[in-house]
Amino acid sequence: MHRTYSLRSQRAPTAAQLQSPPPPPSTTKSKFFGKGSLSHTIRKNAAGALGPEMARKLAQLIKMEKNLMRSIEITARERKEVAKQLSLWGETNDDDISDITDKLGVLVYEIGELEDQFIDRYDQYRITMKSIRDIEGSVQPSRERKQKITDQIAYLKYKDPQSPKINVLEQELVRAEAESLVAEAQLSNITREKLKTAFNYQFDSVREHAEKIALIAGYGKALLELLDESPVTPGETRPAYDGYEASKQIIIDAENALATWTFDSAVVKPTLSFAAHEEEEYDADDLADEAEHLKVTESEWNEEDKATA
């Protein structure tokens, strides 16, 4: 948020930035190849065509995520330009419109800043997913080696069943299978660990972004309440605007709310239906009464048979 609470003055570091330095800039941010969908398609297809076959699908996903983040980067940049233009347009209007549009521009600009921060945090998810891709790529050679030895043994048993190479290859196959088991176990463990970590990064960044956007929207609507929309007749003078202090205070409150936001103070909490119902408890006496009520004696069965005979 702006320390001067206006887009028409120089920006200063926010309280949140001073208290909690942001993560390193995203590795996807670039001045080149960001806008064209053709370059996105080329990168995605190249990722799916190159590298070990086992890791290609995940490599393609990672490239698609990179394209997505570059699109968000463009959106953030355009949103900041929109905020500046809104303030510029309102400057030449009446006092109330001039003040309100400037303050609205501050909030819209802050949304662009949040989108930049979102990219940096979202990139942590993408980098973590890359570690799964790397381990997948390292497992592929052991699989191929085991398959190659298996094929060689099958070929020799068909062409020359008495070949001494068969025993040698079978021993190599045992070693290759042992190596493959270790690699597969490592892949299984790392995939689960990194997948959980990666999507925790993603959902934490999405949650923080959404909650802060909702805060800004709320303060933006509060600004609009300062705008007198009552109609005036021709020649009538509209009452003088006196909302400067109120609009400034709204921006200050918005800044404080964003700076002090934590996951503990998040408004939206997930509700899981399967965790909402506790096991029902039954009274022992009630169960005994029901069991007694359902009892049917042998004589009652006999009487029933006679009645129906």
Coordinates of C-alpha atoms in Angstrom, one line a residue:
M1 CA 0.0 0.0 0.0
H2 CA 1.1 3.6 -0.5
R3 CA 2.5 5.5 2.4
T4 CA 1.2 8.7 0.9
Y5 CA -2.2 7.0 0.2
S6 CA -2.2 8.3 -3.4
L7 CA -1.1 7.1 -6.8
R8 CA -0.1 10.7 -7.6
S9 CA 2.9 10.5 -5.3
Q10 CA 6.0 8.3 -4.9
R11 CA 5.5 4.8 -3.5
A12 CA 7.1 3.7 -0.2
P13 CA 7.7 0.2 1.2
T14 CA 4.6 -1.3 2.9
A15 CA 4.5 -2.4 6.5
A16 CA 4.1 -6.0 5.4
Q17 CA 7.3 -5.8 3.2
L18 CA 9.3 -4.2 6.1
Q19 CA 8.1 -6.8 8.6
S20 CA 8.2 -9.9 6.4
P21 CA 10.5 -9.8 3.4
P22 CA 9.0 -11.5 0.3
P23 CA 10.4 -14.7 -1.2
P24 CA 12.9 -14.4 -4.1
P25 CA 11.4 -13.2 -7.4
S26 CA 9.8 -15.9 -9.5
T27 CA 12.1 -17.6 -12.0
T28 CA 9.3 -17.3 -14.6
K29 CA 9.4 -13.5 -14.7
S30 CA 10.9 -12.2 -18.0
K31 CA 10.6 -9.3 -20.3
F32 CA 10.5 -11.6 -23.4
F33 CA 8.1 -14.2 -24.7
G34 CA 5.6 -13.4 -22.0
K35 CA 2.6 -12.4 -24.1
G36 CA 2.5 -14.7 -27.1
S37 CA 0.4 -17.8 -26.9
L38 CA 2.6 -19.3 -29.6
S39 CA 5.6 -19.3 -27.4
H40 CA 3.6 -20.9 -24.6
T41 CA 2.6 -23.7 -27.0
I42 CA 6.1 -24.3 -28.2
R43 CA 7.5 -24.5 -24.6
K44 CA 4.7 -26.9 -23.6
N45 CA 5.2 -29.2 -26.6
A46 CA 8.9 -29.2 -26.3
A47 CA 8.7 -30.2 -22.6
G48 CA 6.5 -33.2 -23.6
A49 CA 8.8 -34.3 -26.4
L50 CA 12.2 -34.1 -24.7
G51 CA 13.8 -35.8 -21.7
P52 CA 13.2 -39.3 -20.2
E53 CA 9.8 -40.7 -21.3
M54 CA 8.8 -41.4 -17.7
A55 CA 9.2 -37.7 -16.7
R56 CA 7.6 -36.1 -19.8
K57 CA 4.1 -35.7 -18.5
L58 CA 5.2 -34.0 -15.4
A59 CA 7.7 -31.9 -17.4
Q60 CA 4.8 -30.7 -19.5
L61 CA 2.8 -29.9 -16.5
I62 CA 5.6 -27.8 -15.1
K63 CA 6.0 -25.9 -18.3
M64 CA 2.2 -25.3 -18.4
E65 CA 2.4 -23.9 -14.9
K66 CA 5.3 -21.6 -16.0
N67 CA 3.1 -20.3 -18.9
L68 CA 0.3 -19.7 -16.4
M69 CA 2.5 -17.7 -14.1
R70 CA 3.7 -15.6 -17.0
S71 CA 0.1 -14.9 -17.8
I72 CA -0.6 -13.8 -14.2
E73 CA 2.5 -11.6 -14.4
I74 CA 1.1 -9.8 -17.5
T75 CA -2.3 -9.4 -15.7
A76 CA -0.5 -7.9 -12.7
R77 CA 1.4 -5.4 -14.8
E78 CA -1.8 -4.4 -16.8
R79 CA -3.7 -4.0 -13.5
K80 CA -1.2 -1.5 -12.2
E81 CA -1.5 0.5 -15.4
V82 CA -5.2 0.4 -15.1
A83 CA -5.0 1.8 -11.5
K84 CA -2.8 4.6 -12.7
Q85 CA -5.1 5.5 -15.5
L86 CA -8.1 5.5 -13.2
S87 CA -6.4 8.0 -10.9
L88 CA -5.3 10.1 -13.9
W89 CA -8.8 10.2 -15.2
G90 CA -10.4 11.2 -11.9
E91 CA -7.9 14.0 -11.2
T92 CA -9.7 16.5 -13.4
N93 CA -13.2 15.7 -12.1
D94 CA -15.0 17.1 -9.1
D95 CA -13.3 16.9 -5.7
D96 CA -15.2 13.9 -4.5
I97 CA -14.6 11.9 -7.7
S98 CA -11.0 13.0 -7.8
D99 CA -10.3 11.8 -4.2
I100 CA -12.3 8.6 -4.5
T101 CA -10.8 7.5 -7.8
D102 CA -7.3 8.2 -6.5
K103 CA -7.9 6.0 -3.4
L104 CA -9.6 3.4 -5.6
G105 CA -6.5 3.4 -7.8
V106 CA -4.4 2.7 -4.7
L107 CA -6.5 -0.4 -3.9
V108 CA -6.5 -1.6 -7.5
Y109 CA -2.7 -1.1 -7.7
E110 CA -2.4 -3.1 -4.5
I111 CA -4.2 -6.0 -6.2
G112 CA -1.5 -5.9 -8.9
E113 CA 1.1 -6.0 -6.1
L114 CA -0.6 -9.0 -4.5
E115 CA -0.6 -10.7 -7.9
D116 CA 3.2 -10.2 -8.1
Q117 CA 3.6 -11.7 -4.6
F118 CA 1.3 -14.5 -5.6
I119 CA 3.6 -15.4 -8.5
D120 CA 6.6 -15.5 -6.2
R121 CA 4.9 -17.8 -3.7
Y122 CA 3.3 -19.9 -6.4
D123 CA 6.7 -20.5 -7.9
Q124 CA 7.7 -22.4 -4.8
Y125 CA 5.1 -25.0 -5.7
R126 CA 6.4 -25.3 -9.2
I127 CA 10.0 -25.7 -8.1
T128 CA 9.0 -28.4 -5.7
M129 CA 7.2 -30.3 -8.4
K130 CA 10.4 -30.1 -10.5
S131 CA 12.1 -32.2 -7.9
I132 CA 9.6 -35.0 -8.6
R133 CA 10.4 -34.7 -12.3
D134 CA 14.1 -35.0 -11.6
I135 CA 13.7 -38.2 -9.6
E136 CA 11.4 -39.6 -12.2
G137 CA 14.1 -38.9 -14.8
S138 CA 16.7 -40.6 -12.7
V139 CA 14.6 -43.8 -12.3
Q140 CA 14.1 -44.2 -16.0
P141 CA 17.6 -45.5 -16.8
S142 CA 17.3 -48.3 -14.2
R143 CA 14.0 -49.4 -15.7
E144 CA 15.5 -49.4 -19.2
R145 CA 18.6 -51.3 -18.1
K146 CA 16.5 -54.0 -16.4
Q147 CA 14.2 -54.3 -19.5
K148 CA 17.2 -54.5 -21.8
I149 CA 18.8 -57.4 -19.9
T150 CA 15.5 -59.2 -19.8
D151 CA 15.2 -58.9 -23.6
Q152 CA 18.7 -60.1 -24.1
I153 CA 18.1 -63.2 -21.9
A154 CA 14.9 -64.0 -23.8
Y155 CA 16.7 -63.6 -27.1
L156 CA 19.5 -65.9 -26.1
K157 CA 17.2 -68.6 -24.7
Y158 CA 15.4 -68.6 -28.0
K159 CA 18.5 -68.5 -30.3
D160 CA 21.1 -70.3 -28.2
P161 CA 19.7 -72.0 -25.0
Q162 CA 23.2 -73.3 -24.1
S163 CA 25.0 -70.0 -24.3
P164 CA 27.2 -69.2 -21.3
K165 CA 26.1 -65.6 -21.5
I166 CA 22.7 -66.5 -20.1
N167 CA 24.1 -67.1 -16.6
V168 CA 26.1 -63.9 -16.7
L169 CA 23.1 -61.9 -17.9
E170 CA 20.8 -63.5 -15.2
Q171 CA 23.3 -62.4 -12.5
E172 CA 23.3 -58.9 -14.0
L173 CA 19.5 -59.0 -14.0
V174 CA 19.4 -59.8 -10.3
R175 CA 21.6 -56.7 -9.6
A176 CA 19.6 -54.6 -11.9
E177 CA 16.3 -55.6 -10.2
A178 CA 17.8 -54.8 -6.8
E179 CA 18.9 -51.4 -8.0
S180 CA 15.5 -50.8 -9.6
L181 CA 13.7 -51.7 -6.3
V182 CA 15.7 -49.1 -4.4
A183 CA 15.1 -46.5 -7.1
E184 CA 11.3 -47.3 -7.2
A185 CA 11.0 -47.1 -3.4
Q186 CA 12.9 -43.8 -3.4
L187 CA 10.6 -42.5 -6.2
S188 CA 7.5 -43.6 -4.3
N189 CA 8.6 -41.9 -1.1
I190 CA 9.8 -38.7 -2.6
T191 CA 6.7 -38.3 -4.9
R192 CA 4.4 -38.4 -1.9
E193 CA 6.5 -36.1 0.2
K194 CA 7.1 -33.5 -2.5
L195 CA 3.5 -33.7 -3.9
K196 CA 2.1 -32.8 -0.4
T197 CA 4.7 -30.1 0.1
A198 CA 4.2 -28.6 -3.4
F199 CA 0.4 -28.3 -3.1
N200 CA 0.6 -27.0 0.4
Y201 CA 2.7 -24.2 -1.1
Q202 CA 0.1 -23.7 -3.9
F203 CA -3.0 -23.7 -1.7
D204 CA -1.4 -21.5 0.9
S205 CA -0.6 -18.9 -1.7
V206 CA -4.1 -19.2 -3.2
R207 CA -5.7 -18.9 0.2
E208 CA -3.6 -15.8 1.2
H209 CA -4.2 -14.2 -2.2
A210 CA -7.9 -14.7 -2.1
E211 CA -8.3 -13.5 1.5
K212 CA -6.3 -10.3 0.8
I213 CA -8.3 -9.6 -2.4
A214 CA -11.5 -10.0 -0.4
L215 CA -10.2 -7.5 2.2
I216 CA -9.3 -5.0 -0.5
A217 CA -12.8 -5.4 -2.1
G218 CA -14.4 -4.7 1.3
Y219 CA -12.4 -1.5 1.8
G220 CA -13.1 -0.5 -1.8
K221 CA -16.8 -0.7 -1.2
A222 CA -16.4 1.4 1.9
L223 CA -14.7 4.1 -0.2
L224 CA -17.7 4.1 -2.6
E225 CA -20.0 4.9 0.4
L226 CA -18.3 8.3 0.6
L227 CA -19.5 9.2 -2.9
D228 CA -22.6 11.3 -2.9
E229 CA -24.8 9.9 -5.7
S230 CA -27.9 11.9 -4.9
P231 CA -29.1 13.7 -8.1
V232 CA -29.0 17.5 -8.4
T233 CA -31.2 19.7 -10.5
P234 CA -29.8 22.0 -13.1
G235 CA -28.2 25.1 -11.5
E236 CA -28.1 23.4 -8.1
T237 CA -24.7 23.3 -6.3
R238 CA -23.6 19.9 -4.9
P239 CA -22.6 20.1 -1.2
A240 CA -18.8 20.4 -0.7
Y241 CA -17.0 17.2 -0.3
D242 CA -15.5 16.6 3.1
G243 CA -14.4 12.9 2.9
Y244 CA -10.7 13.4 2.6
E245 CA -9.9 12.2 6.1
A246 CA -12.3 9.4 5.9
S247 CA -11.0 8.1 2.6
K248 CA -7.4 8.3 3.9
Q249 CA -8.4 6.4 7.0
I250 CA -9.9 3.7 4.9
I251 CA -6.7 3.2 3.0
I252 CA -4.8 3.2 6.4
D253 CA -7.1 0.5 7.7
A254 CA -6.7 -1.5 4.5
E255 CA -3.0 -1.3 4.8
N256 CA -3.1 -2.4 8.4
A257 CA -5.5 -5.3 7.6
L258 CA -3.2 -6.6 4.9
A259 CA -0.1 -6.2 7.0
T260 CA -1.5 -8.1 10.0
W261 CA -3.3 -10.9 8.1
T262 CA -2.2 -14.4 9.0
F263 CA -3.6 -17.9 8.3
D264 CA -4.9 -18.0 11.9
S265 CA -7.0 -14.9 11.2
A266 CA -8.4 -16.3 7.9
V267 CA -12.1 -15.9 7.5
V268 CA -12.9 -18.9 5.3
K269 CA -12.5 -22.2 7.0
P270 CA -13.1 -25.5 5.2
T271 CA -15.9 -27.8 6.5
L272 CA -15.5 -31.5 5.9
S273 CA -18.8 -33.4 5.8
F274 CA -17.3 -36.8 6.8
A275 CA -15.7 -35.2 9.9
A276 CA -18.9 -33.4 11.0
H277 CA -20.8 -36.5 12.3
E278 CA -19.7 -38.2 15.4
E279 CA -20.4 -41.8 16.1
E280 CA -23.9 -42.2 17.6
E281 CA -24.0 -43.5 21.1
Y282 CA -26.7 -46.0 22.1
D283 CA -28.1 -46.6 25.6
A284 CA -27.5 -50.2 26.8
D285 CA -31.0 -50.4 28.3
D286 CA -32.6 -49.2 25.1
L287 CA -30.7 -51.9 23.1
A288 CA -31.8 -54.6 25.5
D289 CA -35.5 -53.5 25.2
E290 CA -35.3 -53.6 21.5
A291 CA -33.7 -57.1 21.5
E292 CA -36.4 -58.4 23.9
H293 CA -39.1 -56.9 21.7
L294 CA -37.7 -58.7 18.6
K295 CA -37.5 -62.1 20.3
V296 CA -39.8 -64.8 18.8
T297 CA -40.2 -68.0 20.8
E298 CA -40.5 -71.4 19.3
S299 CA -44.1 -71.7 20.5
E300 CA -45.0 -68.5 18.7
W301 CA -43.6 -69.9 15.5
N302 CA -45.6 -73.1 16.0
E303 CA -48.8 -71.2 16.6
E304 CA -48.2 -69.1 13.5
D305 CA -47.7 -72.2 11.5
K306 CA -51.0 -73.7 12.7
A307 CA -52.9 -70.5 11.9
T308 CA -51.6 -70.5 8.3
A309 CA -52.1 -74.3 7.8

